[in-house]
Amino acid sequence: MDMAAAPIVPDTPMTSAPLDGWSDGMHALPAAQINRSAFVAPLDELTNHAAEPNPFFEEWFLSASLASLPDAKNTQLFAYIIGGELLGLIPIEQSLRYYGYPVPHYGTALHDNSFCGAPLIACGHEVDFWRTLFTAFDTRSGPALFLHLPLMPAGGPVAEALREALHEQGRSHAIVHSEERAMLDAELSPEEYLNASMSAKKRKELRRQHKRLAEEGTLSVERLEGETNLALWTQEFLSIERAGWKGAEGSALASATETEQFFTKALAGAASAGRLERVALRVDGRAVAMLANFLTPPGSYSFKTAFDERYKRYSPGLLLQLENLEVLSSELIEWTDSCAAEGHSMIERLWREKRTLHSYNVAIGGKLRRAVFERLMRREMRASKVQGKTE
């Protein structure tokens, strides 16, 4: 079935004052709306009052990621507007395939380098947002069989509101995937945290590696915020990553023009928005390990890290993460998401806490469509052997 035969019809693009005259409810806007000046200020305001931070749906990151998506034309911004205020936002894409199978559905639009799928929702409007979003898809579902919501952090206000809205509407749903990744969430000093995380033997080994690395030249730690030396820093990061195993496998950011441009634009946008922190370990001025963090109080996200593999024997990536423990001293940042794959061998040697993320499939449409959805979910849960629940 051709998904384009029954698309969600976009509203008229915003061209005037921020949201003046817009009706209350959920509006489906073209992805290009993210670049309209009339939309930027309301989205920034929403970002500042969001119940849960998610840098990957902020204007500067969405602009970079949507520009690099080959099928961005199938993506729309679902904006929840009440009283002329933007109170919620989630990018949604139409797809004919679901993990390789010909199953038409809608789903959160996530770039390959987006690591959280929680929509931006103003505090106090979480349940209303979900209720309105689901109702909108009931009446405008086209051929889609369900709504896919990946990488939803468990336990936060957005996820709790999702559960409440699903229960309130008696809406069938399933958790089709769960993962745990390392996070930093403790009321300890950096030194206390390190002592609690690693044995005396491991700490001794790290001190030895630090000493040996310092013998290679003058060892220094660089911390930068804002746009200071950003262009040179970005190119240095891309060069280090491309020179390593990712470059050999063709998966480095600089292995493709699209991802290189995306990364460059994302860092520039984060810096302009006051969201970027850069940390680097240097020997005689040369970077041996680099890290880009997105600061989104009360949390932060370790977006990308790279190290010079010529110094691998000194564990420069882990040594840099020791320096990154300074975030524990911040009065603004309470937790940090590693954005690392579950079971990551390096970061899980140091960070002890876990962040659980669930991916949901949610029923939409009428009785027949929901009956098909429930059969699909039972089949998927059996096939994947993922612990979940279909109601």
Short mmCIF file of C-alpha atoms in Angstrom, two decimals:
data_model
loop_
_atom_site.label_atom_id
_atom_site.label_comp_id
_atom_site.label_asym_id
_atom_site.label_seq_id
_atom_site.Cartn_x
_atom_site.Cartn_y
_atom_site.Cartn_z
CA MET A 1 0.00 0.00 0.00
CA ASP A 2 1.35 3.42 -0.92
CA MET A 3 1.87 5.49 2.23
CA ALA A 4 1.72 8.65 0.14
CA ALA A 5 -1.87 7.85 -0.78
CA ALA A 6 -3.07 8.98 2.64
CA PRO A 7 -0.48 11.28 4.21
CA ILE A 8 -1.08 13.40 7.25
CA VAL A 9 -1.97 16.75 5.76
CA PRO A 10 0.33 19.51 7.05
CA ASP A 11 -1.02 22.78 8.37
CA THR A 12 -0.13 26.03 6.64
CA PRO A 13 3.51 26.90 7.41
CA MET A 14 4.02 29.62 9.98
CA THR A 15 5.02 32.91 8.42
CA SER A 16 3.88 35.55 10.89
CA ALA A 17 4.18 36.35 14.59
CA PRO A 18 4.87 33.38 16.88
CA LEU A 19 1.73 31.21 16.85
CA ASP A 20 -0.73 34.12 16.77
CA GLY A 21 -4.13 32.95 15.57
CA TRP A 22 -3.30 29.26 15.72
CA SER A 23 -6.10 27.03 16.99
CA ASP A 24 -5.70 24.89 20.09
CA GLY A 25 -4.64 21.31 19.47
CA MET A 26 -2.08 19.21 17.62
CA HIS A 27 -0.70 20.66 14.38
CA ALA A 28 1.26 18.68 11.78
CA LEU A 29 3.88 20.97 10.29
CA PRO A 30 6.39 20.33 7.50
CA ALA A 31 9.92 19.55 8.70
CA ALA A 32 11.18 22.74 7.04
CA GLN A 33 9.16 24.66 9.65
CA ILE A 34 12.07 24.18 12.04
CA ASN A 35 13.97 26.87 10.15
CA ARG A 36 11.17 29.45 10.13
CA SER A 37 12.03 32.42 12.30
CA ALA A 38 8.50 32.53 13.72
CA PHE A 39 8.96 29.02 15.10
CA VAL A 40 12.42 29.37 16.63
CA ALA A 41 11.45 31.58 19.59
CA PRO A 42 8.46 29.43 20.67
CA LEU A 43 10.59 26.29 20.41
CA ASP A 44 13.37 27.87 22.47
CA GLU A 45 10.78 28.84 25.07
CA LEU A 46 9.45 25.28 25.13
CA THR A 47 13.00 23.96 25.51
CA ASN A 48 13.55 26.15 28.55
CA HIS A 49 10.38 24.88 30.25
CA ALA A 50 10.39 21.25 29.13
CA ALA A 51 9.46 18.61 31.69
CA GLU A 52 12.42 16.53 30.53
CA PRO A 53 15.46 17.75 28.58
CA ASN A 54 16.21 16.27 25.17
CA PRO A 55 18.84 18.12 23.13
CA PHE A 56 18.11 15.97 20.08
CA PHE A 57 14.75 17.70 19.62
CA GLU A 58 15.97 21.22 20.26
CA GLU A 59 15.93 23.58 17.29
CA TRP A 60 19.68 23.58 16.63
CA PHE A 61 19.96 19.76 16.59
CA LEU A 62 16.75 19.18 14.66
CA SER A 63 17.91 21.64 12.00
CA ALA A 64 21.15 19.72 11.57
CA SER A 65 19.62 16.24 11.67
CA LEU A 66 16.64 16.93 9.41
CA ALA A 67 18.91 18.51 6.82
CA SER A 68 20.89 15.27 6.59
CA LEU A 69 17.94 12.88 6.36
CA PRO A 70 17.40 11.67 2.77
CA ASP A 71 13.65 11.18 3.39
CA ALA A 72 13.00 14.32 5.41
CA LYS A 73 10.01 14.98 3.15
CA ASN A 74 8.27 12.16 5.04
CA THR A 75 8.87 13.87 8.37
CA GLN A 76 6.56 16.33 10.09
CA LEU A 77 6.75 18.26 13.33
CA PHE A 78 3.77 17.55 15.55
CA ALA A 79 3.32 20.72 17.55
CA TYR A 80 0.93 20.94 20.50
CA ILE A 81 -0.37 24.51 20.69
CA ILE A 82 -2.69 25.91 23.35
CA GLY A 83 -3.56 29.59 23.72
CA GLY A 84 -0.95 30.58 21.17
CA GLU A 85 1.83 28.80 23.07
CA LEU A 86 3.91 25.89 21.86
CA LEU A 87 3.58 23.32 24.66
CA GLY A 88 4.88 20.17 23.00
CA LEU A 89 6.88 18.96 20.00
CA ILE A 90 7.82 15.63 18.46
CA PRO A 91 9.07 14.89 14.91
CA ILE A 92 7.17 12.04 13.27
CA GLU A 93 8.02 10.20 10.06
CA GLN A 94 5.96 7.95 7.80
CA SER A 95 7.50 4.61 6.90
CA LEU A 96 6.43 1.62 4.84
CA ARG A 97 8.85 -0.75 6.57
CA TYR A 98 9.36 -1.81 10.17
CA TYR A 99 12.76 -3.39 10.85
CA GLY A 100 12.85 -4.83 7.35
CA TYR A 101 9.24 -5.96 7.23
CA PRO A 102 6.57 -4.36 5.00
CA VAL A 103 4.54 -2.89 7.86
CA PRO A 104 3.41 0.74 7.32
CA HIS A 105 3.54 2.82 10.48
CA TYR A 106 4.34 6.21 11.94
CA GLY A 107 7.28 6.69 14.26
CA THR A 108 9.43 9.23 16.00
CA ALA A 109 11.96 10.60 13.51
CA LEU A 110 15.40 9.97 14.98
CA HIS A 111 18.70 10.63 13.27
CA ASP A 112 21.23 7.80 13.61
CA ASN A 113 23.10 10.06 16.03
CA SER A 114 20.06 10.95 18.15
CA PHE A 115 20.08 9.08 21.44
CA CYS A 116 16.80 10.01 23.10
CA GLY A 117 13.24 9.97 21.77
CA ALA A 118 11.39 11.85 24.54
CA PRO A 119 9.32 14.70 23.06
CA LEU A 120 9.73 18.20 24.41
CA ILE A 121 6.66 18.90 26.56
CA ALA A 122 6.06 21.88 28.81
CA CYS A 123 5.80 21.04 32.50
CA GLY A 124 2.23 20.30 33.52
CA HIS A 125 1.04 19.41 30.01
CA GLU A 126 2.55 15.95 29.64
CA VAL A 127 -0.64 13.87 29.78
CA ASP A 128 -2.62 16.31 27.61
CA PHE A 129 0.13 16.15 24.99
CA TRP A 130 0.03 12.37 24.71
CA ARG A 131 -3.77 12.24 24.82
CA THR A 132 -4.04 14.76 22.00
CA LEU A 133 -1.31 13.15 19.90
CA PHE A 134 -2.89 9.71 20.02
CA THR A 135 -6.35 11.06 19.24
CA ALA A 136 -4.94 12.92 16.23
CA PHE A 137 -3.53 9.68 14.83
CA ASP A 138 -6.81 7.86 15.41
CA THR A 139 -8.49 10.15 12.91
CA ARG A 140 -5.56 10.61 10.48
CA SER A 141 -3.82 7.25 10.51
CA GLY A 142 -4.04 6.45 6.79
CA PRO A 143 -2.58 2.98 6.12
CA ALA A 144 -0.33 3.07 9.21
CA LEU A 145 -0.94 0.26 11.71
CA PHE A 146 0.62 1.85 14.80
CA LEU A 147 2.79 4.61 16.22
CA HIS A 148 6.39 3.67 17.13
CA LEU A 149 8.03 5.60 20.00
CA PRO A 150 11.68 4.59 20.38
CA LEU A 151 14.21 5.42 23.13
CA MET A 152 11.83 6.74 25.77
CA PRO A 153 13.64 7.18 29.12
CA ALA A 154 11.87 5.13 31.79
CA GLY A 155 10.70 6.66 35.03
CA GLY A 156 10.75 10.31 33.99
CA PRO A 157 7.75 12.64 33.80
CA VAL A 158 7.29 12.13 30.05
CA ALA A 159 7.23 8.34 30.34
CA GLU A 160 4.94 8.44 33.37
CA ALA A 161 2.53 10.71 31.49
CA LEU A 162 2.66 8.31 28.54
CA ARG A 163 1.66 5.43 30.78
CA GLU A 164 -1.17 7.47 32.28
CA ALA A 165 -2.53 8.51 28.87
CA LEU A 166 -2.39 4.94 27.56
CA HIS A 167 -4.24 3.65 30.62
CA GLU A 168 -6.80 6.44 30.53
CA GLN A 169 -7.64 5.76 26.89
CA GLY A 170 -7.49 1.97 27.28
CA ARG A 171 -5.08 1.97 24.36
CA SER A 172 -3.28 -1.21 23.37
CA HIS A 173 0.49 -0.89 23.39
CA ALA A 174 3.65 -2.92 23.75
CA ILE A 175 7.18 -2.32 24.96
CA VAL A 176 9.02 -3.91 22.04
CA HIS A 177 12.57 -3.14 23.10
CA SER A 178 14.40 -2.17 26.29
CA GLU A 179 18.00 -1.22 26.85
CA GLU A 180 20.18 0.02 29.67
CA ARG A 181 23.14 2.27 29.14
CA ALA A 182 25.65 3.83 31.49
CA MET A 183 24.83 7.09 33.18
CA LEU A 184 26.39 9.26 35.86
CA ASP A 185 23.99 10.08 38.67
CA ALA A 186 25.46 10.46 42.16
CA GLU A 187 25.88 13.05 44.90
CA LEU A 188 29.59 12.43 45.27
CA SER A 189 32.71 14.40 44.50
CA PRO A 190 34.75 13.23 41.49
CA GLU A 191 37.35 11.67 43.79
CA GLU A 192 34.70 9.93 45.92
CA TYR A 193 32.98 8.58 42.83
CA LEU A 194 36.21 7.20 41.37
CA ASN A 195 37.10 5.52 44.65
CA ALA A 196 33.66 3.92 44.84
CA SER A 197 33.66 2.82 41.19
CA MET A 198 37.09 1.31 40.79
CA SER A 199 39.25 -0.92 42.90
CA ALA A 200 42.53 0.33 44.29
CA LYS A 201 44.32 -1.90 41.78
CA LYS A 202 42.51 -0.36 38.80
CA ARG A 203 43.09 3.17 40.07
CA LYS A 204 46.78 2.39 40.45
CA GLU A 205 46.89 1.15 36.85
CA LEU A 206 45.25 4.37 35.61
CA ARG A 207 47.79 6.47 37.53
CA ARG A 208 50.56 4.46 35.87
CA GLN A 209 49.06 5.02 32.41
CA HIS A 210 48.63 8.73 33.13
CA LYS A 211 52.29 8.96 34.14
CA ARG A 212 53.46 7.12 31.03
CA LEU A 213 51.33 9.33 28.78
CA ALA A 214 52.84 12.42 30.42
CA GLU A 215 56.27 11.10 29.43
CA GLU A 216 55.25 11.54 25.78
CA GLY A 217 55.16 15.31 26.20
CA THR A 218 53.42 18.07 28.12
CA LEU A 219 50.07 16.64 29.19
CA SER A 220 47.17 19.04 29.57
CA VAL A 221 43.39 19.03 29.92
CA GLU A 222 41.40 21.47 27.80
CA ARG A 223 37.84 22.56 28.66
CA LEU A 224 35.98 24.82 26.30
CA GLU A 225 32.47 26.19 26.12
CA GLY A 226 30.90 28.40 23.50
CA GLU A 227 32.43 28.95 20.07
CA THR A 228 36.09 29.39 21.00
CA ASN A 229 38.25 27.61 18.37
CA LEU A 230 35.19 25.55 17.43
CA ALA A 231 35.93 25.07 13.73
CA LEU A 232 39.49 23.85 14.36
CA TRP A 233 38.35 21.67 17.28
CA THR A 234 35.65 20.06 15.16
CA GLN A 235 38.03 19.25 12.32
CA GLU A 236 40.56 17.83 14.76
CA PHE A 237 37.88 15.56 16.23
CA LEU A 238 36.79 14.36 12.80
CA SER A 239 40.39 13.67 11.77
CA ILE A 240 41.14 11.63 14.90
CA GLU A 241 38.00 9.56 14.52
CA ARG A 242 38.56 8.96 10.80
CA ALA A 243 42.15 7.81 11.44
CA GLY A 244 40.96 5.00 13.71
CA TRP A 245 38.91 1.83 13.35
CA LYS A 246 35.74 3.74 12.49
CA GLY A 247 37.47 5.25 9.49
CA ALA A 248 38.72 1.82 8.43
CA GLU A 249 35.18 0.46 8.60
CA GLY A 250 33.68 3.49 6.88
CA SER A 251 31.56 4.43 9.89
CA ALA A 252 33.41 7.58 10.97
CA LEU A 253 31.47 10.83 10.83
CA ALA A 254 33.88 12.10 8.17
CA SER A 255 33.42 8.95 6.07
CA ALA A 256 30.40 10.60 4.40
CA THR A 257 29.83 14.22 3.51
CA GLU A 258 26.32 14.16 4.98
CA THR A 259 27.39 13.03 8.45
CA GLU A 260 30.43 15.32 8.49
CA GLN A 261 28.23 18.30 7.70
CA PHE A 262 25.65 17.16 10.24
CA PHE A 263 28.24 16.92 13.03
CA THR A 264 29.77 20.28 12.17
CA LYS A 265 26.37 21.97 12.11
CA ALA A 266 25.20 20.27 15.30
CA LEU A 267 28.24 21.39 17.29
CA ALA A 268 27.97 24.92 15.92
CA GLY A 269 24.30 25.03 16.87
CA ALA A 270 24.95 23.65 20.35
CA ALA A 271 27.69 26.21 20.93
CA SER A 272 25.48 29.08 19.76
CA ALA A 273 22.70 27.88 22.09
CA GLY A 274 25.05 27.64 25.06
CA ARG A 275 24.65 23.84 25.16
CA LEU A 276 28.16 22.68 24.23
CA GLU A 277 31.06 21.66 26.44
CA ARG A 278 34.26 20.30 24.91
CA VAL A 279 36.89 18.39 26.83
CA ALA A 280 40.20 17.24 25.39
CA LEU A 281 43.32 15.52 26.65
CA ARG A 282 46.38 16.91 24.88
CA VAL A 283 50.06 16.03 24.61
CA ASP A 284 52.21 18.94 23.46
CA GLY A 285 49.03 20.53 22.18
CA ARG A 286 47.94 17.50 20.12
CA ALA A 287 44.62 15.95 21.06
CA VAL A 288 44.86 12.31 22.12
CA ALA A 289 41.23 12.10 23.32
CA MET A 290 38.25 14.41 22.75
CA LEU A 291 34.70 14.61 24.05
CA ALA A 292 31.66 16.73 23.14
CA ASN A 293 28.97 17.08 25.82
CA PHE A 294 25.52 18.64 25.43
CA LEU A 295 24.62 20.52 28.61
CA THR A 296 20.85 20.44 29.18
CA PRO A 297 20.20 21.21 32.87
CA PRO A 298 19.35 19.37 35.00
CA GLY A 299 20.97 16.72 32.80
CA SER A 300 23.65 16.42 30.15
CA TYR A 301 24.48 14.07 27.29
CA SER A 302 27.94 12.81 26.31
CA PHE A 303 27.35 13.13 22.59
CA LYS A 304 30.55 12.00 20.89
CA THR A 305 34.04 10.93 21.91
CA ALA A 306 37.16 9.98 19.96
CA PHE A 307 40.75 9.10 20.76
CA ASP A 308 44.03 8.80 18.87
CA GLU A 309 44.64 5.07 18.52
CA ARG A 310 48.39 5.59 18.40
CA TYR A 311 48.14 6.19 22.17
CA LYS A 312 45.82 3.25 22.80
CA ARG A 313 48.15 1.59 25.29
CA TYR A 314 47.64 4.54 27.66
CA SER A 315 43.82 4.26 27.65
CA PRO A 316 43.38 7.93 26.69
CA GLY A 317 39.60 7.62 26.39
CA LEU A 318 39.28 6.38 29.95
CA LEU A 319 41.73 8.97 31.23
CA LEU A 320 39.60 11.64 29.58
CA GLN A 321 36.51 10.24 31.31
CA LEU A 322 38.27 10.67 34.65
CA GLU A 323 38.51 14.37 33.81
CA ASN A 324 34.87 14.34 32.74
CA LEU A 325 33.90 13.34 36.30
CA GLU A 326 34.21 17.04 37.09
CA VAL A 327 30.59 17.31 35.97
CA LEU A 328 29.74 15.89 39.41
CA SER A 329 30.88 19.21 40.87
CA SER A 330 28.41 21.19 38.75
CA GLU A 331 25.55 22.93 40.55
CA LEU A 332 23.41 22.76 37.39
CA ILE A 333 23.96 19.20 36.18
CA GLU A 334 22.45 16.36 38.24
CA TRP A 335 22.98 13.47 35.82
CA THR A 336 24.76 12.62 32.58
CA ASP A 337 23.63 10.15 29.92
CA SER A 338 26.59 8.39 28.32
CA CYS A 339 24.76 7.88 24.97
CA ALA A 340 26.88 4.71 24.79
CA ALA A 341 25.74 1.31 23.62
CA GLU A 342 24.53 -1.07 26.31
CA GLY A 343 27.47 -3.00 27.71
CA HIS A 344 30.08 -0.50 26.47
CA SER A 345 33.34 -1.90 27.82
CA MET A 346 35.09 1.40 28.52
CA ILE A 347 32.45 3.64 30.07
CA GLU A 348 30.90 0.90 32.19
CA ARG A 349 34.25 0.39 33.91
CA LEU A 350 33.72 3.80 35.46
CA TRP A 351 30.05 4.88 35.41
CA ARG A 352 28.00 2.69 37.75
CA GLU A 353 24.45 3.94 37.22
CA LYS A 354 22.13 2.84 34.41
CA ARG A 355 19.50 4.63 32.36
CA THR A 356 16.70 2.44 31.06
CA LEU A 357 15.05 3.28 27.76
CA HIS A 358 11.95 1.63 26.31
CA SER A 359 10.65 1.57 22.75
CA TYR A 360 6.84 1.49 22.51
CA ASN A 361 4.41 0.57 19.81
CA VAL A 362 1.01 2.21 20.32
CA ALA A 363 -2.29 1.29 18.69
CA ILE A 364 -4.06 3.92 16.58
CA GLY A 365 -7.21 4.04 14.48
CA GLY A 366 -10.42 2.05 14.84
CA LYS A 367 -11.31 -1.43 16.11
CA LEU A 368 -10.17 -3.38 13.06
CA ARG A 369 -6.80 -1.64 12.87
CA ARG A 370 -6.26 -2.18 16.59
CA ALA A 371 -7.13 -5.85 16.30
CA VAL A 372 -4.48 -6.23 13.57
CA PHE A 373 -2.02 -4.32 15.77
CA GLU A 374 -2.56 -6.66 18.72
CA ARG A 375 -1.93 -9.71 16.55
CA LEU A 376 1.25 -8.13 15.19
CA MET A 377 2.51 -7.30 18.66
CA ARG A 378 1.87 -10.79 20.02
CA ARG A 379 3.82 -12.18 17.10
CA GLU A 380 6.67 -9.71 17.56
CA MET A 381 6.94 -10.34 21.28
CA ARG A 382 7.13 -14.09 20.72
CA ALA A 383 9.71 -13.72 17.95
CA SER A 384 12.00 -11.30 19.75
CA LYS A 385 11.59 -12.80 23.24
CA VAL A 386 11.61 -9.26 24.62
CA GLN A 387 9.95 -8.81 27.97
CA GLY A 388 7.00 -6.54 27.40
CA LYS A 389 3.29 -6.13 27.77
CA THR A 390 0.44 -5.80 25.33
CA GLU A 391 -2.81 -4.58 26.83
#
